[in-house]
Coordinates of C-alpha atoms and ligand atoms in Angstrom, one line a residue:
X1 CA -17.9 -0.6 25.0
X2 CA -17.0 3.3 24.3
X3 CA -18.4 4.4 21.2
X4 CA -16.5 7.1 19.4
X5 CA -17.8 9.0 16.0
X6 CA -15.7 11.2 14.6
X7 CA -16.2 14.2 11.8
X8 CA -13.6 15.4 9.5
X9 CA -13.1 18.4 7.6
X10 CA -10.3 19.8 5.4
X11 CA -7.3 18.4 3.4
X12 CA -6.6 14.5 2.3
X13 CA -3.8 14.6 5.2
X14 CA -6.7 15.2 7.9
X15 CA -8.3 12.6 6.7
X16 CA -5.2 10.5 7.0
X17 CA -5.1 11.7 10.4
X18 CA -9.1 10.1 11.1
X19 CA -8.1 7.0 9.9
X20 CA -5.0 6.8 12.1
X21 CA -7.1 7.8 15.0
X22 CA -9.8 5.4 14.6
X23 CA -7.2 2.8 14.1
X24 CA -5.8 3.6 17.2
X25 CA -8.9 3.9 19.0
X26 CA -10.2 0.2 17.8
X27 CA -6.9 -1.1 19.3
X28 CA -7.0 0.2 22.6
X29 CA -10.6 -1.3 22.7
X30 CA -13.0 1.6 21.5
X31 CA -15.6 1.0 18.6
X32 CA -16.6 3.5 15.9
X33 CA -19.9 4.9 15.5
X34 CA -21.7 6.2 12.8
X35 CA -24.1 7.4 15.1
X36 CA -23.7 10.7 16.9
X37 CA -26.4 10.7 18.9
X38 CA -25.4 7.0 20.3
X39 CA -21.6 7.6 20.5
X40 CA -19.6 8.5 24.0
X41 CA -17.1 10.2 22.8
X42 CA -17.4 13.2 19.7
X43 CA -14.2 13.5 18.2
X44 CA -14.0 16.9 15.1
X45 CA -10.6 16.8 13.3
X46 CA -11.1 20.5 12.7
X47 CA -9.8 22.6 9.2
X48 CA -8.8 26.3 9.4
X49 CA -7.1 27.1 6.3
X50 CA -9.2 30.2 5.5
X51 CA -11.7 32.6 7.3
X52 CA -15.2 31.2 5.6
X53 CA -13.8 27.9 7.0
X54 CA -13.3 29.0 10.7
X55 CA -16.1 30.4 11.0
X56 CA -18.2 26.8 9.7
X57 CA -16.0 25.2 12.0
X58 CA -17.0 27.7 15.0
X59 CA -20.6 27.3 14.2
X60 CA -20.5 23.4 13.9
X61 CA -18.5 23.5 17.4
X62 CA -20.7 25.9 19.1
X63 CA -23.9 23.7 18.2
X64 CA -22.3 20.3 19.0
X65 CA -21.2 22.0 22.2
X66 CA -24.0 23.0 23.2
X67 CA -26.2 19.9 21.8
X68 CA -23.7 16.9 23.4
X69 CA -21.5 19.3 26.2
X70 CA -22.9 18.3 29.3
X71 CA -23.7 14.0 27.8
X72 CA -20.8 13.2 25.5
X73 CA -16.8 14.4 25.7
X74 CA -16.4 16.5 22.8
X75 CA -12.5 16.1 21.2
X76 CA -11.4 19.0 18.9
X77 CA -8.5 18.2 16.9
X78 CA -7.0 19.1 13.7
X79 CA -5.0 22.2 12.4
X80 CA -7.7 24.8 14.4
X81 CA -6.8 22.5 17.9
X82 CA -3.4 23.5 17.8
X83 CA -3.6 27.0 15.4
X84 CA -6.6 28.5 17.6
X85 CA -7.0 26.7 20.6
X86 CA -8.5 29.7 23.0
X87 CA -10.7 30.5 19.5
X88 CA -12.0 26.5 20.4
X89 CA -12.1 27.1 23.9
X90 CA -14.6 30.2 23.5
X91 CA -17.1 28.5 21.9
X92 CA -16.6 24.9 23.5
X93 CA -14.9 25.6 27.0
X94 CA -15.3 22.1 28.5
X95 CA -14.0 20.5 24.9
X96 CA -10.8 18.2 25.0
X97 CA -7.9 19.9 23.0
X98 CA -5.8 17.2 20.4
X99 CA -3.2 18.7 18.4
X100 CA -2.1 16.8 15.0
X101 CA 1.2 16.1 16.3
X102 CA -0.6 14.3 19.1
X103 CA -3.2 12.3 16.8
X104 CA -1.7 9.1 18.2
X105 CA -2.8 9.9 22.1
X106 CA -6.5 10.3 21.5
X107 CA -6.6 7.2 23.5
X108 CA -5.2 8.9 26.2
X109 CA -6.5 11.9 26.3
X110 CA -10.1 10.7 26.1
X111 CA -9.5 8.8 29.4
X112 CA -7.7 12.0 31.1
X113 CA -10.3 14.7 29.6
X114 CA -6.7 16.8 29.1
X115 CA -5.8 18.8 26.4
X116 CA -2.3 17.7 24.5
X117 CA -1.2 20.2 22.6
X118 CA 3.1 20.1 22.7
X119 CA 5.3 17.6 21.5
X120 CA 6.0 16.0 17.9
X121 CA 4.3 13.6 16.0
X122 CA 5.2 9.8 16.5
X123 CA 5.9 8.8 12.8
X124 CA 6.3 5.2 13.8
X125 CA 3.6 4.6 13.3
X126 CA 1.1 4.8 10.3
X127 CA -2.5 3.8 8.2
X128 CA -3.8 4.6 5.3
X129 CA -6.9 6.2 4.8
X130 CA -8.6 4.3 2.3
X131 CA -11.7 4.9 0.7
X132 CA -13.3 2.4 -1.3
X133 CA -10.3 2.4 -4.4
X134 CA -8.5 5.6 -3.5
X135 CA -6.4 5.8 -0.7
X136 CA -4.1 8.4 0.9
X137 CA -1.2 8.1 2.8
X138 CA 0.4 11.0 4.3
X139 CA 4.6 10.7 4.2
X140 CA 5.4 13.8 6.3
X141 CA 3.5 16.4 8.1
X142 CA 4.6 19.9 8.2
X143 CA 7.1 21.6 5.8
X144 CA 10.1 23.9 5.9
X145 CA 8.6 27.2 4.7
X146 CA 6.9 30.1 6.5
X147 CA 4.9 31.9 3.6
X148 CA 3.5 34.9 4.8
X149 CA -0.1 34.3 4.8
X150 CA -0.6 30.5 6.1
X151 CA -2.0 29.8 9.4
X152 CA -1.5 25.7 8.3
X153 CA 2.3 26.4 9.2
X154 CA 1.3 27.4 13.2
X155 CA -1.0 24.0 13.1
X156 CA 1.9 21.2 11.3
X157 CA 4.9 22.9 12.9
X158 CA 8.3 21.8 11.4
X159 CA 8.6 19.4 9.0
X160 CA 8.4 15.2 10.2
X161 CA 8.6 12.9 7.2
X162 CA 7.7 9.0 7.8
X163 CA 10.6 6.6 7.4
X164 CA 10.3 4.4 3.7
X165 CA 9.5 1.5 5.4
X166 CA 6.7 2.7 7.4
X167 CA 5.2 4.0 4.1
X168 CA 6.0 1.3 2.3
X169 CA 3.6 -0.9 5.0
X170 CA 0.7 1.3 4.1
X171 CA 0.9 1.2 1.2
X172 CA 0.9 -2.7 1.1
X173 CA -2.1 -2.0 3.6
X174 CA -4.4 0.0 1.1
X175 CA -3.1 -1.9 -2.1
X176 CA -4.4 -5.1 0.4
X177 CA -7.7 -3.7 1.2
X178 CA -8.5 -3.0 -2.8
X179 CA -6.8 0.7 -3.3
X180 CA -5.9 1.2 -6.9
X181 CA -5.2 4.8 -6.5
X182 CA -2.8 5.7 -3.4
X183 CA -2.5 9.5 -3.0
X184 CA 1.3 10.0 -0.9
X185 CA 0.1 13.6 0.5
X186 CA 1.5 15.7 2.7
X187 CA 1.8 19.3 2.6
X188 CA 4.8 19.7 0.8
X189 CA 5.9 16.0 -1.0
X190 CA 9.2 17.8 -2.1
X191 CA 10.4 18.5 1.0
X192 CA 9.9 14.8 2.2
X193 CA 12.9 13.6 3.7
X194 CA 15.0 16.7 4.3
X195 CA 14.8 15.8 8.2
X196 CA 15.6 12.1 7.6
X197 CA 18.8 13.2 5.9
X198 CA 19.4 10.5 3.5
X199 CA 16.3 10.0 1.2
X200 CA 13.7 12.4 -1.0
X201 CA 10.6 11.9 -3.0
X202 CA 11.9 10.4 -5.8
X203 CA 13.8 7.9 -3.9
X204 CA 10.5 6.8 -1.9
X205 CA 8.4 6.5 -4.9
X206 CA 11.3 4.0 -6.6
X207 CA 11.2 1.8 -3.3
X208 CA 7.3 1.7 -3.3
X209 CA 6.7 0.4 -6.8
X210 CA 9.9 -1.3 -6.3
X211 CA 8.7 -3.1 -2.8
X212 CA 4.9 -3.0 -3.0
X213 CA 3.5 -5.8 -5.9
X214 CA -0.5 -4.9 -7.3
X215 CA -2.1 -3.4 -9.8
X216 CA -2.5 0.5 -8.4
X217 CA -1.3 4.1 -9.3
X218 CA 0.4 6.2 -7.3
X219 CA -0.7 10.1 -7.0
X220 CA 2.3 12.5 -6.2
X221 CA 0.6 15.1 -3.6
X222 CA 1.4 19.2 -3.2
X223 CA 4.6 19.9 -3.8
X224 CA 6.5 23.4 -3.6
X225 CA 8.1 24.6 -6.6
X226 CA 11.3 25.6 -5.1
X227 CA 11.8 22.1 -3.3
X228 CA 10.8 20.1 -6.0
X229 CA 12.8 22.0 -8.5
X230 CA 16.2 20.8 -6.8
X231 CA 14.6 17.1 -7.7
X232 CA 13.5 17.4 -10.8
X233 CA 15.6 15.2 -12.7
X234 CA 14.7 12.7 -10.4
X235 CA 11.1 13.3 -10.5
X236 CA 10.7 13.4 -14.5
X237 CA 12.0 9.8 -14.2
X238 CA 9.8 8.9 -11.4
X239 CA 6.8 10.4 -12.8
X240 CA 7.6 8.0 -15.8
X241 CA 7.2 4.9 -13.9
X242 CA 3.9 2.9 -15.4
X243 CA 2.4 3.1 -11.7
X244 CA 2.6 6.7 -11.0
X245 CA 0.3 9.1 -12.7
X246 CA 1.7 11.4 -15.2
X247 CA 0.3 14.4 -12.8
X248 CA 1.7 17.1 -10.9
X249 CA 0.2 19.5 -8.6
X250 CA 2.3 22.6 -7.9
X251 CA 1.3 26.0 -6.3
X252 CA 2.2 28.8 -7.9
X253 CA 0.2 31.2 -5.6
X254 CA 0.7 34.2 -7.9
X255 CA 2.9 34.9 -11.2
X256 CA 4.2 38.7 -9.9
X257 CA 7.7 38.7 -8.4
X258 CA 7.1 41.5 -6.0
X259 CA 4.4 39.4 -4.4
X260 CA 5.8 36.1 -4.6
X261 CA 8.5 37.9 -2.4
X262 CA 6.0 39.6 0.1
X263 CA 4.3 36.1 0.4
X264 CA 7.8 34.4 1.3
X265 CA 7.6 32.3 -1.1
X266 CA 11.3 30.6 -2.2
X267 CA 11.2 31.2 -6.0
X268 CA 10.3 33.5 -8.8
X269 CA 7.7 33.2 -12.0
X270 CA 10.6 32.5 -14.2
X271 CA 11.4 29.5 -12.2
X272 CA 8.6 28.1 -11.8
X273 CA 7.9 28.8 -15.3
X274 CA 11.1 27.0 -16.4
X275 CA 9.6 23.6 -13.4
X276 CA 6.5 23.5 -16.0
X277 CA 8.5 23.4 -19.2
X278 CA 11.2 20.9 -18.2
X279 CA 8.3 18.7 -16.7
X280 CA 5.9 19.4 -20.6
X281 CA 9.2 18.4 -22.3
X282 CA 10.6 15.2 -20.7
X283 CA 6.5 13.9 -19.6
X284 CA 4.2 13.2 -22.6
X285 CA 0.7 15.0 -21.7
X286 CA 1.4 15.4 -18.4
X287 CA -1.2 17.0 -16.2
X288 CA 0.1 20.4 -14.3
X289 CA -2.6 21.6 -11.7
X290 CA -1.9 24.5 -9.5
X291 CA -3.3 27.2 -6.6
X292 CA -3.6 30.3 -6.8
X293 CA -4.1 33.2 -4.3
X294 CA -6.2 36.2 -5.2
X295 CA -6.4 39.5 -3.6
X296 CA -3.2 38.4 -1.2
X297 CA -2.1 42.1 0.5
X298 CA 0.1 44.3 -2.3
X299 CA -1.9 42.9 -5.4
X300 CA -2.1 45.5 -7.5
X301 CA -4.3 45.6 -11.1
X302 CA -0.3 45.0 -12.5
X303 CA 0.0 41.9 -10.1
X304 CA -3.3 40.4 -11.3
X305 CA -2.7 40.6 -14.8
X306 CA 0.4 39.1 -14.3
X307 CA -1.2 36.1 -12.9
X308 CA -4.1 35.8 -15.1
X309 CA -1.7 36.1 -17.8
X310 CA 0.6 33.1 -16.9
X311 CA -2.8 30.7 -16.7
X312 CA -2.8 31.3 -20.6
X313 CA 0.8 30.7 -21.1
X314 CA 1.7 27.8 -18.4
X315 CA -2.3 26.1 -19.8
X316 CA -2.7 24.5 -16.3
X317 CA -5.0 21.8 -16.7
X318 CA -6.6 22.5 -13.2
X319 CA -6.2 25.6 -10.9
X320 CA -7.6 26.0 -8.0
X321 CA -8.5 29.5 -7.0
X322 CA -8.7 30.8 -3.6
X323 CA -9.7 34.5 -2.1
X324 CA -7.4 35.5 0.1
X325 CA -8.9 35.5 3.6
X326 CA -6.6 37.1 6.8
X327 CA -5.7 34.0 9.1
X328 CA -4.6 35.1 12.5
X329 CA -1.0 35.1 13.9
X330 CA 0.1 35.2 10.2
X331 CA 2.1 38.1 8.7
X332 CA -0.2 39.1 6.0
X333 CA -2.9 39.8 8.6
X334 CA -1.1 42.9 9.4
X335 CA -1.0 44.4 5.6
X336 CA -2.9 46.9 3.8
X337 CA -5.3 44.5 2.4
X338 CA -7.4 44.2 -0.7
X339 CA -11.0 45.1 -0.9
X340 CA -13.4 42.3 -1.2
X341 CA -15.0 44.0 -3.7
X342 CA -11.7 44.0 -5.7
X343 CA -10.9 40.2 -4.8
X344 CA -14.8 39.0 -6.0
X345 CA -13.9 40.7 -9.5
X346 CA -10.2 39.5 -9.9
X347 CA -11.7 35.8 -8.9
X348 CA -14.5 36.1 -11.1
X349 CA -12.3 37.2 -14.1
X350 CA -9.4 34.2 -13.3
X351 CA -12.5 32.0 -13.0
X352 CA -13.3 32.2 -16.4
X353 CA -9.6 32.4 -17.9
X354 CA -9.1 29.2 -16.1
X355 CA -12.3 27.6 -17.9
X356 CA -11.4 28.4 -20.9
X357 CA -8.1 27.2 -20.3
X358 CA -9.2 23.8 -19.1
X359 CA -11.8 23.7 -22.0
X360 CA -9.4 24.0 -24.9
X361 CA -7.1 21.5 -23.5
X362 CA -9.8 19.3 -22.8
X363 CA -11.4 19.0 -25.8
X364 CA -7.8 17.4 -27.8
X365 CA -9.5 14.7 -25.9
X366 CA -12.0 14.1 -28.3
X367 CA -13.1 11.0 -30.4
X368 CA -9.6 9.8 -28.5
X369 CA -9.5 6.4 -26.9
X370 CA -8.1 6.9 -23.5
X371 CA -7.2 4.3 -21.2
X372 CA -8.6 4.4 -17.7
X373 CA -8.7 2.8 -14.8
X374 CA -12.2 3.1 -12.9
X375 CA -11.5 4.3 -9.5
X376 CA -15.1 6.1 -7.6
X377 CA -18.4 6.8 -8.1
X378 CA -18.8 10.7 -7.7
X379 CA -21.1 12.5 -5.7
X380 CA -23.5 12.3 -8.3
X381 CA -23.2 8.7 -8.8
X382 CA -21.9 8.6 -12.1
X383 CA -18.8 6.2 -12.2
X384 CA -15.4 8.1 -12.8
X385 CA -11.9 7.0 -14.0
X386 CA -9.1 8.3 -14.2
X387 CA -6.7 8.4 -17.3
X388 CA -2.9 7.7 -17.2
X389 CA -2.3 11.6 -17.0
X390 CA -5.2 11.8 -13.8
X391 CA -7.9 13.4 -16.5
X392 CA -11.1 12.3 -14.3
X393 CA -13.6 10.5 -17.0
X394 CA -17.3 10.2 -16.2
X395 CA -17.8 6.6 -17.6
X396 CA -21.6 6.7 -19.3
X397 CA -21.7 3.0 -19.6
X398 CA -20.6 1.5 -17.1
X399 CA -22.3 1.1 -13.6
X400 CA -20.1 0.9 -10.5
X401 CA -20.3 -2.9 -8.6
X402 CA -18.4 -4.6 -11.6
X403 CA -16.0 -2.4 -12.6
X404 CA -14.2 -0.4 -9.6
X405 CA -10.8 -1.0 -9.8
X406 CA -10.4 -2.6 -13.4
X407 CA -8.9 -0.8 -16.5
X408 CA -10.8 -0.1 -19.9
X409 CA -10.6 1.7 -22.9
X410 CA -13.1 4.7 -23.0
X411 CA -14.2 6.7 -26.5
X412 CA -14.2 10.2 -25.3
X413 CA -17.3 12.0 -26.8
X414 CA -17.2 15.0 -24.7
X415 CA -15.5 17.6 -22.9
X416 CA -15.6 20.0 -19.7
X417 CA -13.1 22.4 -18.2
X418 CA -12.8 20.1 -15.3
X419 CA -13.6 16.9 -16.7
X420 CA -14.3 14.4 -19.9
X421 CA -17.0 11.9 -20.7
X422 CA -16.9 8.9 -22.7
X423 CA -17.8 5.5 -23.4
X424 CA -16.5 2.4 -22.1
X425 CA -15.7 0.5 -25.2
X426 CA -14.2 -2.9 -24.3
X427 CA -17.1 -4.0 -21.6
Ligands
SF4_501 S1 4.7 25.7 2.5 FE1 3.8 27.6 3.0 S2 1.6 27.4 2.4 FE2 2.5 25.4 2.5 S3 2.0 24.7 4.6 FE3 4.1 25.5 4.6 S4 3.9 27.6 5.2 FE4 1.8 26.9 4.6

């Protein structure tokens, strides 16, 4: 019996991708291990998203390399596989090459030792990744833009969206194995379905609550302002559906024009501006997270103030900040870039606009009674829940085995930028 452990790193649709694999693997006769130092086969579904990451993944490469090279086949896949593969190949020459659009070959390619890096993903085929009560299922890999500073793009290629019904199947699958939380990720949900011709986001989230009976939520993943913006309508009513959670996670990137435009991406600050208002006045308390990019080439002090300026007025409840680090092969690798000293500062400075952001929004939530649904214990063991809007609640009553999965009523008594904490009241 082959034994195959595998490692993961990155984004909820790489972990998608692990699950698939290991899937596969069982069926073709291969068990998982937990084990590395027992397992056959090593199998890294590598991240490369920025620099600081890379360069983890090199180190983690070079020393499994050189630890298991010459007594275990090493497998490399993920976005750095196919983005990077002579980067791989330098620190782990004798490793096996998988590129995500080949995920569902591992089989094969563990039996050949050859690298399979061309082709398109087979989107017959499906499983969720399900952890616990949260689960993701990935509906498309790839997208249709080309922003100027993304190596992702080289990795997921063109955009490959998953028919309904093979969705709809995993979704069963996770609601059947005890998910009450089903992220649908990908990285761009608004595009979903442009290649299929006949059906969009709004469309598939109808036919899974519509198909797929249970007590769960469903978690709309990343989607791109300008291809979510041509739904909206149809989203607004979506995202009022009892099952979906009344949260929205939109990159804005930065709030300056000029480099919106050297960034490629497809809209402007006034659009994406008018995205957040539609979505505040048709979805009571909705939750808006976004990204933002600091330091990308051309920022300017102007640029920056622009930015930090529009996390005041737009009071995202969640932003997730990101220095911008050169990926290679991209177009922003070849412009004048920013200093780091200048990027530290400008991300220090957004950090704490975007904490006191999420703080005053946070504490409305006070002496409130939410409802919540308990869906993980968090890496500190407290158990969380999530309200109807995705507010994460640290539950200080309640301990995990009874009451994963069930919905309560908390008191909230405190408050966080991130997060809130209350009482379960109805235990
Ligand atoms: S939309 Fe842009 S940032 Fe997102 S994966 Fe595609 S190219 Fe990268």
């Amino acid at each position: 019996m082959v034994l195959v452990y595998f490692e993961t790193y990155g984004c909820a649709l790489n972990r998608a991708d692990t699950a698939l694999m290991m899937s596969l693997v069982c069926e073709k006769g291969y068990r998982i291990s937990r084990h590395i130092e027992e397992a056959d086969v090593i199998v890294v579904n590598t991240c490369t998203v920025r620099l600081d990451t890379e360069l983890r993944m090199l180190r983690r490469l070079s020393y499994l390399y050189k630890r298991f090279g010459n007594s275990k086949k090493i497998v490399v896949a993920g976005c750095m596989a196919a983005a990077q593969p002579y980067t791989v190949k330098r620190v782990a020459p004798g490793a096996i090459l998988l590129s995500p659009q080949n995920i569902t070959k591992l089989a094969e390619v563990i039996e050949s030792g050859t690298d399979a890096l061309l082709g398109e993903r087979d989107v017959s085929y499906l499983r969720p990744y399900v952890d616990g009560a949260i689960a993701a299922v990935p509906i498309a890999e790839g997208c249709i833009g080309d922003c100027s500073f993304c190596l992702t793009k080289l990795a997921r290629r063109r955009l490959r969206s998953y028919k309904p019904g093979v969705i709809v199947k995993a979704v069963e699958e996770a609601v059947k194995s005890g998910a009450v939380e089903i992220e649908l990720t990908a990285q761009d949900t608004g595009s979903y379905g442009l290649d299929l011709g006949d059906v969009r986001l709004p469309d598939l989230v109808r036919e899974i609550v519509e198909r797929v009976p249970g007590k769960y939520m469903l978690r709309i993943g990343m989607a791109n302002p300008d291809t979510i913006a041509e739904l909206i309508d149809d989203v607004v009513e979506v995202l009022n559906e009892p099952r979906v959670y009344k949260y929205v996670h939109i990159p804005l990137q930065s709030a300056d024009d000029r480099i919106l435009k050297i960034m490629r991406r497809k809209y402007t600050y006034d659009d994406f501006r008018e995205i957040v208002r539609e979505l505040r006045r048709k979805i009571l308390g909705i939750t808006i997270a976004t990204d933002v990019i600091v330091g990308h080439p051309g920022e300017d002090e102007d640029a920056f103030q622009r930015t930090a300026t529009a996390i005041v007025e737009l009071q995202f409840d969640k932003v997730h900040i990101a220095q911008y680090t050169i990926r290679p092969r991209t177009l922003s690798a070849a412009m004048d870039q920013v200093p780091e000293h200048v990027k530290k500062s400008r991300s220090i400075a957004l950090s704490k606009i975007v904490e006191e952001v999420g703080i005053s929004i946070n504490r409305e939530y006070l002496n409130s009674m939410a409802n919540v649904i308990v869906t993980h214990k968090s890496i500190r063991g407290s158990t969380m829940g999530r309200t109807i809007n995705y507010k994460p609640v640290v539950l200080l009553n309640s301990n995990t085995g009874e009451t994963i999965g069930s919905e309560h009523i908390a008191r909230v008594i405190a408050a966080t930028f991130y997060d809130l904490r209350g009482y379960l009241v109805d235990l």
